[in-house]
XYZ file of C-alpha atoms in Angstrom:
588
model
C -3.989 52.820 -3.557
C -4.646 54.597 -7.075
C -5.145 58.178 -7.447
C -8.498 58.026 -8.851
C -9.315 56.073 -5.650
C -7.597 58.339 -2.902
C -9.540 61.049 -4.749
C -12.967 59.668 -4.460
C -12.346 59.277 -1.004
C -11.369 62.539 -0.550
C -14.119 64.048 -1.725
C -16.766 61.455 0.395
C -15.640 62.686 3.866
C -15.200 66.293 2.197
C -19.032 66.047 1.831
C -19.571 64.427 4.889
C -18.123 67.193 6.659
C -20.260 69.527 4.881
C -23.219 67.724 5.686
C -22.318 67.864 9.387
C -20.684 71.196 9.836
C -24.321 72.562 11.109
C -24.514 70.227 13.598
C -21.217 69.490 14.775
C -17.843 71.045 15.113
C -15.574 71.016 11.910
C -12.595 68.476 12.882
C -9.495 69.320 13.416
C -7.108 69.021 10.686
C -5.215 66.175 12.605
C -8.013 64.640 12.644
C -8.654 64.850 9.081
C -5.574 63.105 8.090
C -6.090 60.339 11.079
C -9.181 59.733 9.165
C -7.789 59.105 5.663
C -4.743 57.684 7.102
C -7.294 54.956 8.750
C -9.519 54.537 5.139
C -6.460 54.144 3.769
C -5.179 51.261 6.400
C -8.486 49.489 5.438
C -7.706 49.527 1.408
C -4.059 48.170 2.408
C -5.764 45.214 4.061
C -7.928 44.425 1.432
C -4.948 44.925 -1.035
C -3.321 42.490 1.095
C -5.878 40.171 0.938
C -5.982 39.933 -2.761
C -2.392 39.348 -3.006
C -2.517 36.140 -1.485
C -4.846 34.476 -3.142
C -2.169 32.014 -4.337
C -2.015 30.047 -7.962
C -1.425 26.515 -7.783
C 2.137 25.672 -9.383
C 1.441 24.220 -12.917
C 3.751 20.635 -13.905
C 3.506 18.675 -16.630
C 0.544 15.720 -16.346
C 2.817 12.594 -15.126
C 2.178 9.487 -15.124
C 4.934 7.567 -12.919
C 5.319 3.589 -13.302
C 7.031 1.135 -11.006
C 10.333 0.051 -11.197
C 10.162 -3.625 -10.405
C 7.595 -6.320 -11.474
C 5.093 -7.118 -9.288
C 2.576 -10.275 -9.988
C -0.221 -7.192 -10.679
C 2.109 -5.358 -13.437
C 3.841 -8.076 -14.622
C 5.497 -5.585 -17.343
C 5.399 -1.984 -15.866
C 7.342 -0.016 -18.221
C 5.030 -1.637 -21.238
C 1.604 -1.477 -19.343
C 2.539 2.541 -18.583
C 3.696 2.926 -22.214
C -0.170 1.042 -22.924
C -1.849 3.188 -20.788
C -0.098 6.805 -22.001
C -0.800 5.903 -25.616
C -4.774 5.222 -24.755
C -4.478 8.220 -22.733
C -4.056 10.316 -25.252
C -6.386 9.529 -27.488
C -8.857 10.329 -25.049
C -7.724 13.945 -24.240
C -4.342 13.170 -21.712
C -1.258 13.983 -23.058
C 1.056 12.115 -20.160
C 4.519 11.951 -19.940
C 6.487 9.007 -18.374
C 8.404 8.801 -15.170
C 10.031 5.869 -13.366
C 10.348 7.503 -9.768
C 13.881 5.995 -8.279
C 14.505 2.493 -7.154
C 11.086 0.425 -5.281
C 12.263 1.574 -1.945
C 12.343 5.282 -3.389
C 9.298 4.815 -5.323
C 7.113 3.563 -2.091
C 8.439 5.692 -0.245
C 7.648 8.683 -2.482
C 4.353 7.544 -2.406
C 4.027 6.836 1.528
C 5.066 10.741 1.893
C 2.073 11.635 -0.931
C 5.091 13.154 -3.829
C 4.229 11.393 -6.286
C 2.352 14.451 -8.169
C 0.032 13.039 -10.791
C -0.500 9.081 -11.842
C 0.858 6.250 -10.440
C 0.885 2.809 -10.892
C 0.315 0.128 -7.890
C -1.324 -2.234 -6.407
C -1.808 -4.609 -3.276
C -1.679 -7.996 -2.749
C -3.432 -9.704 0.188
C -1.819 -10.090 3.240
C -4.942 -12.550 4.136
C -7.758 -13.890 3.070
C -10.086 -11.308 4.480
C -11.690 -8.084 2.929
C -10.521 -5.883 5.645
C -7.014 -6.176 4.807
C -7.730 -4.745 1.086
C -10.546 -2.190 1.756
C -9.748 -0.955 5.864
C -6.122 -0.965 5.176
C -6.489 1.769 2.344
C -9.880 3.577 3.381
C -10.733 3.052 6.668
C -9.758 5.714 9.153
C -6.581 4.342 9.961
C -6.341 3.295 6.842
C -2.726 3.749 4.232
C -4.840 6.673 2.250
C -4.530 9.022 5.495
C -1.529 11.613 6.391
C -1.447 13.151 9.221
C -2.252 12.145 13.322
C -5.366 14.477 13.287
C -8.819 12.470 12.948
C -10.618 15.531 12.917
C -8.505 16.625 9.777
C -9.322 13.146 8.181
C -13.147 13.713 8.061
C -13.292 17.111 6.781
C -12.276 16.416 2.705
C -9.767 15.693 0.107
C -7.668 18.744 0.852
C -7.628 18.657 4.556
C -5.710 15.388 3.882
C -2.674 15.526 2.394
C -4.200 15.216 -0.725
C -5.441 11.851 -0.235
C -9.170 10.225 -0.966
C -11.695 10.631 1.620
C -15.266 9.601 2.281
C -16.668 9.141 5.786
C -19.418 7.103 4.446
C -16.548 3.930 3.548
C -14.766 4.998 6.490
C -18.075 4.227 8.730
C -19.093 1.456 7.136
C -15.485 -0.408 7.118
C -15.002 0.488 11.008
C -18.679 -1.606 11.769
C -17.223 -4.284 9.198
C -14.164 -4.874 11.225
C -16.077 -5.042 14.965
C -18.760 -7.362 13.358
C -18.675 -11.071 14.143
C -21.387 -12.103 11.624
C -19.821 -12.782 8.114
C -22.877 -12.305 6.280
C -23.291 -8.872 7.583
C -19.781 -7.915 7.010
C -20.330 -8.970 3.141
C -23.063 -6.922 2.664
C -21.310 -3.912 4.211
C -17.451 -4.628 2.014
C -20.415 -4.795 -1.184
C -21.176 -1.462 -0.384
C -18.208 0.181 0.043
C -17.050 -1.520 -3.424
C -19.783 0.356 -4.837
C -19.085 3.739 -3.087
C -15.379 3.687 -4.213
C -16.837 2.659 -7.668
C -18.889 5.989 -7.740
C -16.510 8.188 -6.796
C -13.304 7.011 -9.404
C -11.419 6.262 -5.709
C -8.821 4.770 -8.233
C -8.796 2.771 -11.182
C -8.835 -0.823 -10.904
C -7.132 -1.854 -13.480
C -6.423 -6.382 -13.578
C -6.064 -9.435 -11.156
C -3.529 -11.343 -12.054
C -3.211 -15.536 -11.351
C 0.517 -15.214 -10.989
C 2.204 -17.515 -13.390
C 5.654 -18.840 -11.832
C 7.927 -20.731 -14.475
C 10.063 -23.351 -13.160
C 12.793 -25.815 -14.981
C 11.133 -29.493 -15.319
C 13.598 -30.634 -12.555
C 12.055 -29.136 -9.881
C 9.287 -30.172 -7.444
C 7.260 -29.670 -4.463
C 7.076 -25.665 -4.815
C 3.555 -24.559 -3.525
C 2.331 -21.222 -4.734
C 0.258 -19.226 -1.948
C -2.599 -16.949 -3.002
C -2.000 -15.271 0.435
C 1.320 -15.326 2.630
C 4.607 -16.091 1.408
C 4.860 -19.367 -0.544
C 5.863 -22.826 0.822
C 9.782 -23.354 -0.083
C 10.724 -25.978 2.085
C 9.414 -29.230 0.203
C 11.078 -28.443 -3.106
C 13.592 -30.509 -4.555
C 15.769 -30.156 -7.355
C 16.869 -32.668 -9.147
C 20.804 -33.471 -9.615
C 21.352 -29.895 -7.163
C 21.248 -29.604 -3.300
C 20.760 -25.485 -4.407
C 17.531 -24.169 -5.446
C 17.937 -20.842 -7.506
C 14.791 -18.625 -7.302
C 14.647 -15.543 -9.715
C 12.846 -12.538 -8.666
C 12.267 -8.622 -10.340
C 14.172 -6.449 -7.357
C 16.058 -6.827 -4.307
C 14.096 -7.103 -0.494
C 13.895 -4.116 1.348
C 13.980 -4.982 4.838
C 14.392 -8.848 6.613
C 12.746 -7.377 9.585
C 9.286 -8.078 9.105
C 7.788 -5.795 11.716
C 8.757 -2.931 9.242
C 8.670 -5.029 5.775
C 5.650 -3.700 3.542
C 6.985 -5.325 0.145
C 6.610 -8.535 -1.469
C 10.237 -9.404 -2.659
C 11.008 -9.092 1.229
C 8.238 -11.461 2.666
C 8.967 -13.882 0.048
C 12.323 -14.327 2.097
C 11.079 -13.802 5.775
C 8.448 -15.874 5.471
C 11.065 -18.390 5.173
C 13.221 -17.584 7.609
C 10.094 -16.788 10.348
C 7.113 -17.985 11.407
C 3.889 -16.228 12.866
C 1.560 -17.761 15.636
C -0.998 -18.656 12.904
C -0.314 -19.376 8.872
C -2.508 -19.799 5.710
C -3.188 -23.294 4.998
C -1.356 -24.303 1.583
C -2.861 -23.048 -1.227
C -5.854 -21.300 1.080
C -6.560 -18.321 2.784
C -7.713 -20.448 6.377
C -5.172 -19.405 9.238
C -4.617 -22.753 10.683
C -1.946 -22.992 13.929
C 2.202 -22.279 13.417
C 4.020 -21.174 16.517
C 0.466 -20.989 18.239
C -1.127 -24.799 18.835
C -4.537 -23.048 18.922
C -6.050 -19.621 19.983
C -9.395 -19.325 21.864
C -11.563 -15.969 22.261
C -13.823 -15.419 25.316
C -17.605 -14.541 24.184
C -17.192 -11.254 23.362
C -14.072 -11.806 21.022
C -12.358 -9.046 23.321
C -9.517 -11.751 24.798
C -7.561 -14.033 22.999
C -5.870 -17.523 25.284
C -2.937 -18.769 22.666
C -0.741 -21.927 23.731
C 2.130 -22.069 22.281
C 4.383 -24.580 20.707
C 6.741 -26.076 23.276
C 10.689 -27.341 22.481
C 10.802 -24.879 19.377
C 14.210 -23.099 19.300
C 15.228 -20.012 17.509
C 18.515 -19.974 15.122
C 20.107 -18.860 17.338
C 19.582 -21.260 19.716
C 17.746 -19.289 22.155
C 13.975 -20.655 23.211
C 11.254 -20.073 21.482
C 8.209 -19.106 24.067
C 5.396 -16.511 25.796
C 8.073 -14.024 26.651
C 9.344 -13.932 22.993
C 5.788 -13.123 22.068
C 5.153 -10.944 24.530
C 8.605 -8.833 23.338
C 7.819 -8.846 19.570
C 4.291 -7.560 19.825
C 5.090 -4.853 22.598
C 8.535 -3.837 20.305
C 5.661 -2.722 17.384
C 2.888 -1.762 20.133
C 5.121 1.018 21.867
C 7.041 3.786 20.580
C 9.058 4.280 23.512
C 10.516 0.125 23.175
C 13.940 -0.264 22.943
C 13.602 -1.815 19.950
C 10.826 0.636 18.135
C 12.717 2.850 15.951
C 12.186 6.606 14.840
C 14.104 6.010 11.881
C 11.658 2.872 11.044
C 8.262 2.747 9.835
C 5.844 -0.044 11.355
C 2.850 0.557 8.996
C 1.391 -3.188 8.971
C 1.303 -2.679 12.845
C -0.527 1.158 12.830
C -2.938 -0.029 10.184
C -3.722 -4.011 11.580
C -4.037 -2.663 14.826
C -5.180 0.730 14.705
C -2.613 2.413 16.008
C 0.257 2.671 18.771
C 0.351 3.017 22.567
C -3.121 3.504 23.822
C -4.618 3.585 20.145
C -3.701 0.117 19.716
C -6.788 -2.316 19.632
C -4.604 -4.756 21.345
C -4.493 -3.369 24.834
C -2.105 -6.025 26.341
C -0.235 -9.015 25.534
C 0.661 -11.220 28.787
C 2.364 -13.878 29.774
C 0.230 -16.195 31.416
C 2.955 -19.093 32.114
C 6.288 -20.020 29.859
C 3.688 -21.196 26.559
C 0.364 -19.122 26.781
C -0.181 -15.622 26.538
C -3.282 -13.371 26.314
C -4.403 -10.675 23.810
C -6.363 -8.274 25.276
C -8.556 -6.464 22.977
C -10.365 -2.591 23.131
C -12.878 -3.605 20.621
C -13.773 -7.206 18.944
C -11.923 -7.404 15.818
C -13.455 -9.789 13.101
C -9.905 -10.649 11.660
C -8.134 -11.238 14.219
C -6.546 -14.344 13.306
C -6.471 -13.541 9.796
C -4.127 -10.469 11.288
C -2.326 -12.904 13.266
C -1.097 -15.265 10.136
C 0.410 -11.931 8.391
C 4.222 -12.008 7.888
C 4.351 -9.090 9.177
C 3.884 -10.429 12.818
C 6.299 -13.325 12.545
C 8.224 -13.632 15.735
C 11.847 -12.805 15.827
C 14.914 -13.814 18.006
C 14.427 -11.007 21.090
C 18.019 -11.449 21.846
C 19.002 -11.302 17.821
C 17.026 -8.118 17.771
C 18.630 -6.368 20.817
C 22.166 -7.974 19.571
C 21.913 -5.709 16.086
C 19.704 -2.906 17.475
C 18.860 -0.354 14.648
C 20.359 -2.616 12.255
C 18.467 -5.688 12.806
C 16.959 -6.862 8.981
C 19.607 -5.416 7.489
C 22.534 -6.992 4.922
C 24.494 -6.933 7.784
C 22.666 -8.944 10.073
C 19.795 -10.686 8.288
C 16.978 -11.973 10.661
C 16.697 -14.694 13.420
C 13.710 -16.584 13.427
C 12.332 -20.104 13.861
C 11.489 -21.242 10.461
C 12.982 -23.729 7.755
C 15.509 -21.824 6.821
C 18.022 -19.442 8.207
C 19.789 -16.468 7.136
C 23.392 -17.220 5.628
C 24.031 -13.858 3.254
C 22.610 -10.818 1.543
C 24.653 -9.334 -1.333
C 22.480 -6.187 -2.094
C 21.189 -5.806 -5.733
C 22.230 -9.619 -6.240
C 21.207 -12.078 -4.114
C 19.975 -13.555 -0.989
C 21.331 -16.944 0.663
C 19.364 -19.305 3.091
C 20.196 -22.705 4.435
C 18.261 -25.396 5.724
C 17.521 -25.468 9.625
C 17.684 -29.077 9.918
C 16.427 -29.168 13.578
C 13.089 -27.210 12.169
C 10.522 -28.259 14.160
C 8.204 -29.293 10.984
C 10.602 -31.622 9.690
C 13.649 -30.355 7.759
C 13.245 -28.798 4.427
C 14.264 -31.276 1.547
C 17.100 -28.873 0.093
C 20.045 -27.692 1.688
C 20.033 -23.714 0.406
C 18.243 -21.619 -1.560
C 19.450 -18.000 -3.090
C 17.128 -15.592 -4.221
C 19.100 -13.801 -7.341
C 17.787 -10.176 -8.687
C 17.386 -10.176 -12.279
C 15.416 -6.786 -13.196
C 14.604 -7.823 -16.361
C 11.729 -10.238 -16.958
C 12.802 -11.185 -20.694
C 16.796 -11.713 -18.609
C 14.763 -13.975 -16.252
C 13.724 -16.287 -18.845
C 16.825 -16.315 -20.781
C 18.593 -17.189 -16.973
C 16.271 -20.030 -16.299
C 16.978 -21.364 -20.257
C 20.409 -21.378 -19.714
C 20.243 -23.098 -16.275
C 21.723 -19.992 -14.151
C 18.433 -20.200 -12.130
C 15.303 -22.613 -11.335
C 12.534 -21.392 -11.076
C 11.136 -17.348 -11.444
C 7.827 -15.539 -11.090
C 6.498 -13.059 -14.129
C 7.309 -13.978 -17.376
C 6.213 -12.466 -19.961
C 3.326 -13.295 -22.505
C 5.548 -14.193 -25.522
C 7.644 -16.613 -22.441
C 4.792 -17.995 -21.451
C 4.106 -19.403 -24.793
C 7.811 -21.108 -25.117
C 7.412 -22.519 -21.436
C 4.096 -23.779 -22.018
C 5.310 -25.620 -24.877
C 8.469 -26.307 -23.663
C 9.368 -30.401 -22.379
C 11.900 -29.102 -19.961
C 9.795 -25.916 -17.943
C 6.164 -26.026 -16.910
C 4.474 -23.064 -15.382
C 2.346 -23.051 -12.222
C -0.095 -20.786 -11.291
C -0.916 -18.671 -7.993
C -4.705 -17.576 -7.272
C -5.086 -14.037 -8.057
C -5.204 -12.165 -4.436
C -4.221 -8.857 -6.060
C -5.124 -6.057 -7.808
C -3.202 -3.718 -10.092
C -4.602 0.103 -9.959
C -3.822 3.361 -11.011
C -4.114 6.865 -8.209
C -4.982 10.243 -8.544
C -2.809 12.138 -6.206
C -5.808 14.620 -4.722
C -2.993 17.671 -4.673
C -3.792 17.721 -8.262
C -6.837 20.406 -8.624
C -7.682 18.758 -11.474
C -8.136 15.207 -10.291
C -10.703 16.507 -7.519
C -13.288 16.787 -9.899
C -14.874 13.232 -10.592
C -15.543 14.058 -14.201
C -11.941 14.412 -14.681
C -11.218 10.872 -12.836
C -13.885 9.196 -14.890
C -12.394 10.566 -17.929
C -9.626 8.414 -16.890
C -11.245 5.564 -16.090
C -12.904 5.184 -19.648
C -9.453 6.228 -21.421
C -7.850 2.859 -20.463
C -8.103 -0.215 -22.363
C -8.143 -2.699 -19.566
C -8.590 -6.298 -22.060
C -6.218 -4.856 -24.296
C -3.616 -4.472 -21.692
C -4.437 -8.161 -20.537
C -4.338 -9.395 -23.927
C -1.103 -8.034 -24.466
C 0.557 -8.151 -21.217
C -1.043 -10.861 -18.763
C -2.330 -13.277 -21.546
C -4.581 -15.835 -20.424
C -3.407 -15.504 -16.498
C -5.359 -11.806 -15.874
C -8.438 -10.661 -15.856
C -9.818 -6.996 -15.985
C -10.802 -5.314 -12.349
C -14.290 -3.528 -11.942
C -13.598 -3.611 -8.191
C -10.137 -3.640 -5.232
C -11.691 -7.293 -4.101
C -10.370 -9.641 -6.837
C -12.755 -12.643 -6.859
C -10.889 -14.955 -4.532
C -12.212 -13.156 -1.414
C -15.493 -13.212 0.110
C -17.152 -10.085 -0.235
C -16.130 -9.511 -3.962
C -19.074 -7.840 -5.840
C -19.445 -9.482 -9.512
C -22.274 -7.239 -10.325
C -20.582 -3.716 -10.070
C -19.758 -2.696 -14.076
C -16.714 -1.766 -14.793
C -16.047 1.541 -16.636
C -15.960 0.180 -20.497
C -13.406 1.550 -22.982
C -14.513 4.580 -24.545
C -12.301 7.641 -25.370
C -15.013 9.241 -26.541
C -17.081 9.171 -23.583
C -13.758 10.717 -21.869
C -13.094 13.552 -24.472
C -16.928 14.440 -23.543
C -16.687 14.107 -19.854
C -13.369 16.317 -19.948
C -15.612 18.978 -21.981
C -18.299 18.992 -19.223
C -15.521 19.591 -16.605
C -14.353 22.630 -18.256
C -11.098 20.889 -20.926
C -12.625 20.853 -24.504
C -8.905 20.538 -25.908
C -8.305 17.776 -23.006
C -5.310 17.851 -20.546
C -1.144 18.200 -20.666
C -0.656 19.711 -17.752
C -2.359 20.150 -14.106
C -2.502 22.030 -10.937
C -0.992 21.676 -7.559
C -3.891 22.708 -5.488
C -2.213 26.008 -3.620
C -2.850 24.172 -0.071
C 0.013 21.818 -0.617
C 2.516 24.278 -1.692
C 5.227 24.825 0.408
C 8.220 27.659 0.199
């Protein structure tokens, strides 16, 4: 307390004694300093008080990239360099940061620490609208922290920095219970127009994923959803097929895979009860013959495939199912893991335990089993097809415990191929399972080499060292294209490349501020330069191959101008170099 204070105060109960000396008995000395002592217990409070008002922790603006190619950044490191350099002559003055290896950077961006920018993106696990839009903004969806769905509702900064409106979050939850397709299109339109309004992210391409192979191979089919079809290809002269991809899987366990350089193996080496029809988004039967729901779409009959073995030799049947679905389903299984995340499961499903929509899964004899639902769920056999829920060897999976997916082990499943080797960083191995129940595949092995490098990949398939490879380049494209010994296929864009906000950042909570960024990017000139003729710009998360897409929402033209004013408005005239932590996230 200052003097000049403690003085005023002094002389206020001075004067109120005065006033009530007639009246009342002067106090007791003790009692005069228990009454300043108390005035002065208040001020400390209040003192108090002020001191913790807490300043966010100021870092530079980042902008981190990825460090692998993906079909929707076919050229990361150039398409962040594009972006930074548009950036900042709208008013952002960004600095660059690749974030660790891709298991590092997703799972910096799982735990919300990626402070700032970030490029991503998502490609379908089906063909239906739910799996882009629920999966990231429903109320289970990939955008929420935390167990609490009170805490999800409230705003941005109750979750973990995150993006939240209950309005999507409604409106996707009656999207995924509703059998009528028509109605669920008119509700995915406008939650593609709510995300548009609030700068949820910025879309930023769709990409139909070129895939460059040498002229002697044939019979590889490209899937716009699922993992593509390996087992008819044939190379000419070579009992090997050589596949070159951007990084190295993650997992082989698909229950806990969430990457696309580990389906591309699983799916494979496993199968799920129902797969996309080549070169569609249709589930059509697998390991199921057929599934049948009861007229309220709350119970699901499935008979199985009979005389389908695993690799390792065990039988393929209802108890299998029943064990791989309860081993997600139940955090207290055997075979559910602390150390392992099952997102595909949490987020497909709802949840674990009790939260799960699928209530039970039962044997009803050896080849049919039952899925019992809590609510109707429009996709569920769009679900069903995922990799994700490929079935797995029970007794492989309780033979490697913890390490089940890993180098060490692989995984056991029923499909085409089976696991041989995994040299980490280098390659992958699978053979031919030659008593497949499809018919065996028509080449003995294939190996899945990591070359990080697109321009390397190019230069590897030139020189013979590989096959076939996904991502080239523009300038590649153009020597393939012309090239009499490569051709270059296409897969249907079912992706979409996007940049986040991370909500921590004070700054990006203001919606000027995040439409500031949505006009400083030059999305054609980034195609032009990076995607060629095989992209297209985003205005929306749906790319145009799904049902529900909206093709009249505009997207946010070029205009740093328009960005250097909207930055103005929000309170930056000389634009932005560095930004806040908001002081809820900030931990000692």
């Amino acid at each position: 307390m200052s003097k000049k204070l403690f003085f005023i105060l002094i002389s206020v109960l001075m004067i109120g004694s005065f006033a009530l000396g007639a009246c009342a008995p002067a106090p007791a000395p003790v009692e005069e300093v228990e009454e300043v002592e108390e005035v002065e217990e208040v001020e400390e409070v209040e003192e108090e008080e002020v001191v913790e008002e807490a300043v966010g922790e100021k870092i530079p603006l980042t902008l981190y990239y990825m460090p692998v190619t993906r079909f929707y950044y076919p050229s990361p490191k150039e398409i962040a360099e594009g972006m930074a350099a548009d950036m900042a002559n709208a008013g952002f003055d960004v600095q660059l940061e690749l974030a660790g290896d891709w298991p590092t950077y997703l799972g910096l961006r799982r735990e919300g620490n990626l402070d700032g920018l970030y490029m991503l993106g998502w490609g379908g696990d089906n063909g239906d609208p739910d799996n882009f839009l629920n999966y990231f903004f429903g109320f289970a969806g990939d955008d929420r922290v935390g167990d609490d769905a009170s805490a999800w509702v409230k705003s941005p900064e109750a979750r973990e920095g995150w993006y939240a409106n209950t309005d999507v979050a409604y409106l996707l939850y009656q999207a995924s219970i509703n059998p009528d397709q028509a109605a669920r299109e008119a509700m995915y339109k406008q939650v593609e127009n709510l995300l548009h309004e609030d700068v949820a992210r910025i879309w930023v391409a769709h990409n139909n994923t070129p895939l460059v192979f040498s002229s002697s191979v044939s019979g590889y089919v490209p899937q716009p959803v699922g993992a593509d079809y390996f087992e008819g290809v044939t190379v000419e002269g070579s009992d090997t097929f050589v596949f070159g991809r951007g990084g190295d899987s993650v997992q082989l366990d698909p229950a806990v895979v969430t990457d696309g350089e580990s389906f591309r193996v699983t799916g494979q080496i496993l199968e799920p009860l129902y797969q996309y029809e080549p070169g569609s988004t249709k589930p059509i039967p697998a390991l199921a013959e057929s599934c049948t729901a009861n007229a309220e779409s709350t119970e699901w009959v499935c008979a199985l495939r009979q005389g389908v073995k695993f690799h390792d030799g065990t039988d393929f049947n209802a108890d299998a199912v029943v064990f791989n679905f309860e081993r997600q389903r139940f955090t207290a299984h055997a075979q559910h893991y602390e150390s392992q995340v099952y997102e595909y499961y949490e987020y497909m499903w709802g949840g674990f335990d009790d939260a799960s929509i699928i209530s039970a899964v039962e044997k009803v004899d050896d080849y049919t089993v039952k899925f019992t639902l809590s609510q109707p769920l429009a996709p569920f056999l769009a679900n069903l097809a995922m990799d994700i829920f490929a079935i797995s060897s029970p007794t492989a999976m309780e033979a490697a415990g913890e390490d089940y997916g890993l180098p060490s082990n692989g995984a056991v499943g029923t499909g085409p191929f089976k696991f041989v080797e995994w040299v980490e960083g280098d390659h992958i191995t699978i053979e031919a399972n030659t008593d497949y129940w499809g018919g065996a595949p028509t080449v003995d092995q294939i190996v899945f080499r990591v070359i990080a490098d697109d321009s390397a990949r190019f230069l590897a398939l030139q020189a013979g060292d590989i096959q076939g490879f996904e991502q080239a380049v523009v300038e590649d494209l153009v020597t393939a294209e012309a090239a009499a010994d490569l051709y270059v296929m296409t897969r249907p864009a079912l992706n979409t490349g996007y940049l986040a906000f991370s909500y921590k950042i004070v700054e990006f909570q203001d919606v000027r501020v995040r439409e500031a960024l949505a006009h400083a990017i030059n999305r054609e000139g980034l195609i032009e330069n990076f995607y060629g003729a095989y992209g297209e710009a985003a205005s929306n998360f749906l790319p145009p191959l799904i049902w529900g897409h909206d093709d009249t929402i505009v997207d946010w033209e070029y205009n740093p101008e328009l960005s250097l004013q909207l930055l103005a408005d929000a309170g930056f005239p000389d634009g932005i170099s560095e930004v806040t932590i908001d002081p809820a996230y900030v931990t000692e």
